[in-house]
Structure formats: structure tokens, C-alpha cells
mmCIF file of C-alpha atoms in Angstrom:
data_model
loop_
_atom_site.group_PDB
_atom_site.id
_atom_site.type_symbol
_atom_site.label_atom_id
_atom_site.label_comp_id
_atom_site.label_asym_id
_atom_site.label_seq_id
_atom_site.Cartn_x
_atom_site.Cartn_y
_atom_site.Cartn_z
ATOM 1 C CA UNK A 1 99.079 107.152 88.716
ATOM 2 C CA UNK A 2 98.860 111.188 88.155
ATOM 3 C CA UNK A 3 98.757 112.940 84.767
ATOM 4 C CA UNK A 4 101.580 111.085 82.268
ATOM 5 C CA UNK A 5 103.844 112.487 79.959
ATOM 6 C CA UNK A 6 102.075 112.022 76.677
ATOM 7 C CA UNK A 7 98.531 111.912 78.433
ATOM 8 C CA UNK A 8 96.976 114.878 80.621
ATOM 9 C CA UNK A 9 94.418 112.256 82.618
ATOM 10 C CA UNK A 10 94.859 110.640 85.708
ATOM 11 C CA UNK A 11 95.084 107.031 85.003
ATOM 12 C CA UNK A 12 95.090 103.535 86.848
ATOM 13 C CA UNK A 13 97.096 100.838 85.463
ATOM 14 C CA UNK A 14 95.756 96.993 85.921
ATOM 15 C CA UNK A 15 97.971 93.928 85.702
ATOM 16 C CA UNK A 16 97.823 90.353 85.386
ATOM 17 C CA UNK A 17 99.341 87.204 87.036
ATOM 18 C CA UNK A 18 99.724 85.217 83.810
ATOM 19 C CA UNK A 19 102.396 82.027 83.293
ATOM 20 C CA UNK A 20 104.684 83.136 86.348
ATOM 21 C CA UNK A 21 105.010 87.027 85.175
ATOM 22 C CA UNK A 22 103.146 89.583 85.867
ATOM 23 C CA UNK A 23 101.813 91.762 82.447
ATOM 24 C CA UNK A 24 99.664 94.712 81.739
ATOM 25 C CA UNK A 25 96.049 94.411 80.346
ATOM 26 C CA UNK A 26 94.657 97.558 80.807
ATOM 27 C CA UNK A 27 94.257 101.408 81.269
ATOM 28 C CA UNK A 28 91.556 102.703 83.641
ATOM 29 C CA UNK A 29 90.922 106.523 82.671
ATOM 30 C CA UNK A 30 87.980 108.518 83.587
ATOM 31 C CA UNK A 31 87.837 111.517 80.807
ATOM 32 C CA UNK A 32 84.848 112.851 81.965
ATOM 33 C CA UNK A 33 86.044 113.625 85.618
ATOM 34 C CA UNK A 34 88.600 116.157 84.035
ATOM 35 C CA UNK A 35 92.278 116.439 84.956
ATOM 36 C CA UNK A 36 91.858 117.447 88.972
ATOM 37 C CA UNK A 37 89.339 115.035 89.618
ATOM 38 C CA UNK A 38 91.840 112.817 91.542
ATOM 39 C CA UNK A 39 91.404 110.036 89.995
ATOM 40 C CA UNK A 40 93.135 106.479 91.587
ATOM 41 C CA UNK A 41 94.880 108.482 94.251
ATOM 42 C CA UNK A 42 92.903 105.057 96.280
ATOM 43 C CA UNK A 43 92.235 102.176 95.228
ATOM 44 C CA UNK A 44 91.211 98.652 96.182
ATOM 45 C CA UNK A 45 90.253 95.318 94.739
ATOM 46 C CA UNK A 46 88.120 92.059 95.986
ATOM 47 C CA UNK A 47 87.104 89.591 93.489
ATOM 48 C CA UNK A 48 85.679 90.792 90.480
ATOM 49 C CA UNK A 49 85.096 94.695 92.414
ATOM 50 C CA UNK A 50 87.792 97.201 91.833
ATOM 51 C CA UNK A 51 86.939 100.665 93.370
ATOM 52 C CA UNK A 52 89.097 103.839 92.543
ATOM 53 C CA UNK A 53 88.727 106.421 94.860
ATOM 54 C CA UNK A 54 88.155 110.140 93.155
ATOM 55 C CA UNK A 55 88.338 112.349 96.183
ATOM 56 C CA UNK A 56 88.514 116.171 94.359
ATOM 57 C CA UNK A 57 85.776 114.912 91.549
ATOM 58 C CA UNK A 58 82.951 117.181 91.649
ATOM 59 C CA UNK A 59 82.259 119.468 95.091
ATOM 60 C CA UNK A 60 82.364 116.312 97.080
ATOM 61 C CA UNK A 61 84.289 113.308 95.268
ATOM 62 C CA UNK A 62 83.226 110.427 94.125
ATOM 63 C CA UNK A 63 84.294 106.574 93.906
ATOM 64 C CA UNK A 64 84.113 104.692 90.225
ATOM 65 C CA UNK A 65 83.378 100.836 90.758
ATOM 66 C CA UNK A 66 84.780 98.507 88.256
ATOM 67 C CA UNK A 67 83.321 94.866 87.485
ATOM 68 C CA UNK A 68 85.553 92.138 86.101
ATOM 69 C CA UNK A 69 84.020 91.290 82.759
ATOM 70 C CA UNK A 70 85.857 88.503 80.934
ATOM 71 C CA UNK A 71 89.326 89.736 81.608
ATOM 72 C CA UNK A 72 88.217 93.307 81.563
ATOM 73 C CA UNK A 73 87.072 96.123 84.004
ATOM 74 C CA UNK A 74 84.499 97.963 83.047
ATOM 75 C CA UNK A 75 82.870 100.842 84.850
ATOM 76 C CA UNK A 76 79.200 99.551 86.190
ATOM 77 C CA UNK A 77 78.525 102.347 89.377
ATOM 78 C CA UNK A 78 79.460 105.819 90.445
ATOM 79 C CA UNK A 79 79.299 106.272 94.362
ATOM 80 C CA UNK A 80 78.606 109.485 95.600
ATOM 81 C CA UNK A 81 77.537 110.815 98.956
ATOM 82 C CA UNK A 82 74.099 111.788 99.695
ATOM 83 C CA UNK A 83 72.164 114.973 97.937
ATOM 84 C CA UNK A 84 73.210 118.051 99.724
ATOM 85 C CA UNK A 85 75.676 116.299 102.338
ATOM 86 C CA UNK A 86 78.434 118.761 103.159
ATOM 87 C CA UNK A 87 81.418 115.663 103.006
ATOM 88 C CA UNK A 88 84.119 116.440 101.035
ATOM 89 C CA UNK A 89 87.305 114.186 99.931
ATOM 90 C CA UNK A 90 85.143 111.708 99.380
ATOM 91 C CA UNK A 91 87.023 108.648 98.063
ATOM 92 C CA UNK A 92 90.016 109.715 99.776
ATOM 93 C CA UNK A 93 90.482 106.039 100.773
ATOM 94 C CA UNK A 94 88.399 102.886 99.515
ATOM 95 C CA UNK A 95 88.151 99.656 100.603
ATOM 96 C CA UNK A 96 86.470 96.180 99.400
ATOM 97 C CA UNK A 97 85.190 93.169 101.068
ATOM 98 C CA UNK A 98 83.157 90.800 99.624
ATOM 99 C CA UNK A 99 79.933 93.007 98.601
ATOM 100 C CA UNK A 100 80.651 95.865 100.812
ATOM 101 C CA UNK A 101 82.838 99.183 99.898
ATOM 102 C CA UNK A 102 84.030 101.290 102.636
ATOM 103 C CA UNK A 103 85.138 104.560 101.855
ATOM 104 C CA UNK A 104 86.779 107.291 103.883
ATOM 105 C CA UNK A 105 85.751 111.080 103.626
ATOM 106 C CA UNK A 106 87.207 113.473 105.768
ATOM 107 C CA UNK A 107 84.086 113.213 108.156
ATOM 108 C CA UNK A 108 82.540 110.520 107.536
ATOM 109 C CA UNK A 109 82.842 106.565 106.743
ATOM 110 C CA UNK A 110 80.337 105.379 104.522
ATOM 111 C CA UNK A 111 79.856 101.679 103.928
ATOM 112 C CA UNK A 112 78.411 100.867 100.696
ATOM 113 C CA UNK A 113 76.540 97.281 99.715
ATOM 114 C CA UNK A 114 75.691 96.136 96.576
ATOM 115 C CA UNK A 115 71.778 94.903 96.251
ATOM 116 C CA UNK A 116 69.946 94.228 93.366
ATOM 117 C CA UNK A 117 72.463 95.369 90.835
ATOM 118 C CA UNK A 118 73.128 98.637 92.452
ATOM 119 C CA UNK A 119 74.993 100.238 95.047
ATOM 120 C CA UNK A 120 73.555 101.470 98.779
ATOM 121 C CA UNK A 121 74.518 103.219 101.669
ATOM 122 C CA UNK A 122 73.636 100.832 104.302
ATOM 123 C CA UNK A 123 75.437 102.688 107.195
ATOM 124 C CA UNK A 124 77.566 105.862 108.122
ATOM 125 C CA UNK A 125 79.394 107.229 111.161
ATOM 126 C CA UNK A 126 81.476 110.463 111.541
ATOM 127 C CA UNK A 127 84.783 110.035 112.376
ATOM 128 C CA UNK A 128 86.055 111.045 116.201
ATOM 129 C CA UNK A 129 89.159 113.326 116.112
ATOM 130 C CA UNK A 130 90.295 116.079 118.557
ATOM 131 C CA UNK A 131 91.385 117.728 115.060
ATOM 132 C CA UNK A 132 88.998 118.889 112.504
ATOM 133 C CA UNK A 133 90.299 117.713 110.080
ATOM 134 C CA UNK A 134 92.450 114.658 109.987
ATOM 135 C CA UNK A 135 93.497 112.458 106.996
ATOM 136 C CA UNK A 136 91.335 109.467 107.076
ATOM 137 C CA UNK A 137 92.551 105.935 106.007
ATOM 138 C CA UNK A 138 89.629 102.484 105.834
ATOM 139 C CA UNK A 139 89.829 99.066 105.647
ATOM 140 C CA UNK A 140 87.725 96.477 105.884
ATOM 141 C CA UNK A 141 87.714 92.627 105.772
ATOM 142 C CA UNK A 142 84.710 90.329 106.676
ATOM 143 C CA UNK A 143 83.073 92.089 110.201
ATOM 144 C CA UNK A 144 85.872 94.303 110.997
ATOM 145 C CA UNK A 145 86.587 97.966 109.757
ATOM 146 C CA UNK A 146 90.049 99.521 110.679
ATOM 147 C CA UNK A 147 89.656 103.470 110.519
ATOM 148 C CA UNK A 148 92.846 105.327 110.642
ATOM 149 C CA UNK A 149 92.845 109.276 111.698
ATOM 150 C CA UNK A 150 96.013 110.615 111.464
ATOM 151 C CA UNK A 151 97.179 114.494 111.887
ATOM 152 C CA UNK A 152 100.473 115.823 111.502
ATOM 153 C CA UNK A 153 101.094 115.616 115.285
ATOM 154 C CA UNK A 154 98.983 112.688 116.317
ATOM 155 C CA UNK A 155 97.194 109.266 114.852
ATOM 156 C CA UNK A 156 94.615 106.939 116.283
ATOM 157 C CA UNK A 157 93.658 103.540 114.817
ATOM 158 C CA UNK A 158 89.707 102.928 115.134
ATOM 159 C CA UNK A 159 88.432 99.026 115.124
ATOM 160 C CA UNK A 160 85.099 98.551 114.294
ATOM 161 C CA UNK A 161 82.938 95.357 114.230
ATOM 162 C CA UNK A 162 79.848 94.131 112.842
ATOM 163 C CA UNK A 163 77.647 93.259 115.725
ATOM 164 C CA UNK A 164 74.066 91.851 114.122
ATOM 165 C CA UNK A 165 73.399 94.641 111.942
ATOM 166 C CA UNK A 166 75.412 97.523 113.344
ATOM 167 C CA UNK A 167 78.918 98.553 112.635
ATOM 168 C CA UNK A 168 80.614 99.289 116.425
ATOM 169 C CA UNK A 169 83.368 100.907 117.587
ATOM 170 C CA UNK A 170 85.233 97.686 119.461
ATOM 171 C CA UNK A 171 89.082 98.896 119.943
ATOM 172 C CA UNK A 172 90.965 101.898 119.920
ATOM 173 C CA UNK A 173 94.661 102.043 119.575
ATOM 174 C CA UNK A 174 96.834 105.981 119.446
ATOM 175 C CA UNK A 175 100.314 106.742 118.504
ATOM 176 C CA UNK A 176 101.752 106.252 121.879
ATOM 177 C CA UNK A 177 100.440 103.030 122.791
ATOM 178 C CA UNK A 178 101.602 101.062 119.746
ATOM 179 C CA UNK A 179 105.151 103.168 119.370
ATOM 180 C CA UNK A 180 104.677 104.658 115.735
ATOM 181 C CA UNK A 181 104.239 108.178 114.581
ATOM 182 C CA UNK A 182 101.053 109.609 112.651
ATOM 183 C CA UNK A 183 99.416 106.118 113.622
ATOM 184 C CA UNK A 184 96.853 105.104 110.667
ATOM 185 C CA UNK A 185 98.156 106.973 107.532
ATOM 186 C CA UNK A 186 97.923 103.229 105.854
ATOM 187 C CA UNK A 187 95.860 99.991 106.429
ATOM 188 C CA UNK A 188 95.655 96.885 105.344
ATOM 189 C CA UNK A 189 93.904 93.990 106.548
ATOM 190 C CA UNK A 190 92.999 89.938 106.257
ATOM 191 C CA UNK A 191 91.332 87.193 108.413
ATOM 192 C CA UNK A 192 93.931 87.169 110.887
ATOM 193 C CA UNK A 193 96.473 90.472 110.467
ATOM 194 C CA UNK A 194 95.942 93.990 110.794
ATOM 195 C CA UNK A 195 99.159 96.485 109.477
ATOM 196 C CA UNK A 196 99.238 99.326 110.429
ATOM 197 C CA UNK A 197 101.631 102.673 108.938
ATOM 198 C CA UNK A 198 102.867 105.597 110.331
ATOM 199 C CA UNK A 199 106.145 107.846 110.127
ATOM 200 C CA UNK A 200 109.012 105.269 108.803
ATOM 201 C CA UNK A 201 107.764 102.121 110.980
ATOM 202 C CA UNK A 202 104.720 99.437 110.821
ATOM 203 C CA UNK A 203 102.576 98.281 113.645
ATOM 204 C CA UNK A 204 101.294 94.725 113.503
ATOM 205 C CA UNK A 205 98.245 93.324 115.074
ATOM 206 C CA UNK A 206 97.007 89.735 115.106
ATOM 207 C CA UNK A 207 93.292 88.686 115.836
ATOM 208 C CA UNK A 208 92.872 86.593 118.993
ATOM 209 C CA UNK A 209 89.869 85.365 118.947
ATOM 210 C CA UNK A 210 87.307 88.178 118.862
ATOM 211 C CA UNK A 211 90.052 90.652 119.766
ATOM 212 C CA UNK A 212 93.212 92.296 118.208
ATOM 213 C CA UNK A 213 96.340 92.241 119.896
ATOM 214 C CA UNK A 214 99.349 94.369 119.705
ATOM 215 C CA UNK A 215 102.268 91.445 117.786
ATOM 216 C CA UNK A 216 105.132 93.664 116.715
ATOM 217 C CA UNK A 217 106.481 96.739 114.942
ATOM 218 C CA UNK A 218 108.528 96.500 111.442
ATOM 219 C CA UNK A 219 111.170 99.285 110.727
ATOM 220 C CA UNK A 220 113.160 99.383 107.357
ATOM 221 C CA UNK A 221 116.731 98.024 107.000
ATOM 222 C CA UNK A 222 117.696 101.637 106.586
ATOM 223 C CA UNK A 223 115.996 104.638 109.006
ATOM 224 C CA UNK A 224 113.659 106.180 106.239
ATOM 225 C CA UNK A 225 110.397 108.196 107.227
ATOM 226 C CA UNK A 226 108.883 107.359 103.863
ATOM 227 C CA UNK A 227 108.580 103.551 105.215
ATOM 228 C CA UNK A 228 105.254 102.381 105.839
ATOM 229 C CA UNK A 229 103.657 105.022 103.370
ATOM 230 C CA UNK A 230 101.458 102.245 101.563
ATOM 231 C CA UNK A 231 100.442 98.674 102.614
ATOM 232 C CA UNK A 232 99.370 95.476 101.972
ATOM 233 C CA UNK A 233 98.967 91.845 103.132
ATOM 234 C CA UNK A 234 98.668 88.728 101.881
ATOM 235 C CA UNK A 235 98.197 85.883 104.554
ATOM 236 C CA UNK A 236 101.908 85.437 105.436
ATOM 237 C CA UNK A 237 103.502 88.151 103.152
ATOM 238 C CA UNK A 238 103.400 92.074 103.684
ATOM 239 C CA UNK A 239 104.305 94.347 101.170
ATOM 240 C CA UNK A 240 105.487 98.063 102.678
ATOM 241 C CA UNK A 241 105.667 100.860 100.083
ATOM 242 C CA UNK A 242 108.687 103.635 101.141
ATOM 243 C CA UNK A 243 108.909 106.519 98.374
ATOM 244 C CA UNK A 244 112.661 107.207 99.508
ATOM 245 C CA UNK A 245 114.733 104.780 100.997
ATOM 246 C CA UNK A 246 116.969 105.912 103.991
ATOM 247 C CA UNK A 247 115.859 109.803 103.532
ATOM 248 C CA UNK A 248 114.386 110.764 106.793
ATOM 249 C CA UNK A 249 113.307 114.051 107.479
ATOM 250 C CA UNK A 250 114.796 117.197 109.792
#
């Protein structure tokens, strides 16, 4: 969540699934960051890893990686890109799988693996986009990595897969092909289902075999441009966020 009330900081707000309710435990802050630093604007939890994306920390942004510790997350890594790298927005969307964090920058993916009690870039690729600058979306599960480019007149959904030891570009999917506007602008992703958000629908793709497959698009009970603005999935349940119900824009 952004600055509070009673609280100037940027703040991320964990709960747990206790006795058939759900109830808050704690209050991720990050003082030191300041105000602006962006602070949980993405996050994204596997296991014990929580990640919190802080895309307008520092010059570049950073990404603050949590470790469940008893009940409690506490803050065991900072991820940065490299020294004197010229990527900015850095942590502008995060991603977990297993011991791997994907985050999105707005030129590059990095993918980050955990070894020896630490945290290292084991691969990066800059992002393809006929625009300069597009809003980039990740998400990654197992040996796939959905990349999502979107621009304010276009969106492309990037598959990649992990071949041996290389991350590949396997499937490409744009805004016209799959029927939804600003393709990409949220992911979310499990063994079997890839959702996919635009402008007030949801494209959903289901893993045949080694390939994904166009299934079918979800659209809110209500025409609402807002719909599809956050994601997530759960085996057979998806969650779609919409920030305003039936408002669609001119």
C-alpha cells in the first residue's frame, strides 16, 4: 500500500490463513528507502521468499527479499542491478519460483538465484519492444517466464523457457491475436495456466504439453476497463483485481 494516514512510509501488509479466517500478522516498512522509494508497488511470494519490488529506490530501484522466519518476515537480501548499469524501474514487477526471482526493469529482465546464502544474477535479456519504453510485467513458474510489454497503444506477451541452462524466447502472443487491449499489463502463472490482463478483459492460456495454447477470454459481469488490472491463480481459481467496477473510459 502507498503512504497511510497516520504513517508517511510506504508499507506492505502480510496476512495469515489461520482457523478458516484470514488475520493480519505483520507490517513490512522499509524506513531507510525514504517516502518515494516505491516501496510494494510489486510484490510476490513462493514458500518462505516474499520479494517487494522498490522500483524509484535509489537511481535505479531495488527489490527487498523477505525470509519466513517462524511466522515472521524478515528482511535477509537487497537486489540491485549491476554497478554502473543504466536500468532504471528496477523492481517494477517481481516474481518468485522456487529459488529463482525474476524481476522486470524497463529494459531488462533479470533472473535472480539464490546460492550459498546469497542472491545472483544468473541471467539477463533486454526486453524487445517497437516502443522505448514500455511498462514491463514478469512471471515465472518452474521453466517458463511470461514477459508482458505493454504501451498505451499496443501489448505483446513474451514466453520464455528454460532450455538446459538458457532462458529462450519460445512463444509470442500481441494484442490482436488473443483479442485484449494493452496485452501483458498483468501476469500470473501455475503448472498448467497462464492469465493474462489487459484493458477490462483476461486472456487465458493452458499448457499443452510443451506448448501454450490460446483457451478463452474472461470479461467482467459489468463492461469496466479497470478489469483485469491485477491477477492471480490458484490451480482452478483466478482472482481478477478491477479498481472501478463498470467505469469504462471515453
Amino acid at each position: 500500500t502507498g503512504p497511510q494516514n497516520n504513517s508517511p512510509m510506504p508499507s506492505a501488509r502480510i496476512f495469515n490463513y489461520e482457523k478458516g479466517h484470514w488475520k493480519f500478522s505483520q507490517k513490512l516498512e522499509a524506513d531507510e528507502l525514504g517516502t518515494h522509494s516505491g516501496f510494494s508497488e510489486a510484490i510476490a511470494t513462493n514458500g518462505s521468499i516474499t520479494a517487494v519490488g522498490c522500483p524509484e529506490a535509489s537511481k535505479t530501484g531495488v527489490v527487498r527479499v523477505y525470509d519466513n522466519s517462524q511466522g515472521k518476515l524478515v528482511h535477509k537480501a537487497t537486489l540491485r542491478p549491476p554497478q554502473n548499469s543504466t536500468t532504471i524501474a528496477f523492481g517494477c514487477s517481481v516474481s518468485v519460483s522456487s529459488n529463482i526471482i525474476a524481476v522486470g526493469s524497463q529494459e531488462k529482465v533479470y533472473l535472480f538465484q539464490e546460492t550459498n546464502y546469497d542472491w545472483e544474477i544468473i541471467e539477463d535479456f533486454r526486453v524487445e519492444s517497437q516502443d522505448s519504453e514500455p511498462t514491463v510485467k514478469v512471471s515465472i513458474h518452474g521453466n517458463y517466464l511470461a514477459v508482458g510489454l505493454t504501451t498505451p497503444s499496443s501489448g505483446t506477451l513474451q514466453i520464455y523457457r528454460m532450455a538446459r541452462t538458457r532462458w529462450n524466447l519460445y512463444q509470442e502472443f500481441n494484442s490482436t491475436e488473443l483479442g485484449v487491449r494493452q496485452l501483458g499489463s498483468s501476469l500470473a502463472m501455475d503448472s498448467n495456466h497462464l492469465v493474462v490482463g489487459g484493458v477490462g478483459s483476461v486472456a487465458v492460456l493452458k499448457r499443452q504439453k510443451a506448448t501454450w495454447e490460446f483457451n478463452q477470454i474472461l470479461y467482467p459481469p459489468r463492461p469496466s476497463d479497470s478489469f483485469g488490472e491485477s491477477l492471480g491463480i490458484d490451480n482452478s481459481f483466478i482472482v481478477v483485481g478491477a479498481s472501478s467496477e463498470g467505469n469504462q473510459a471515453s
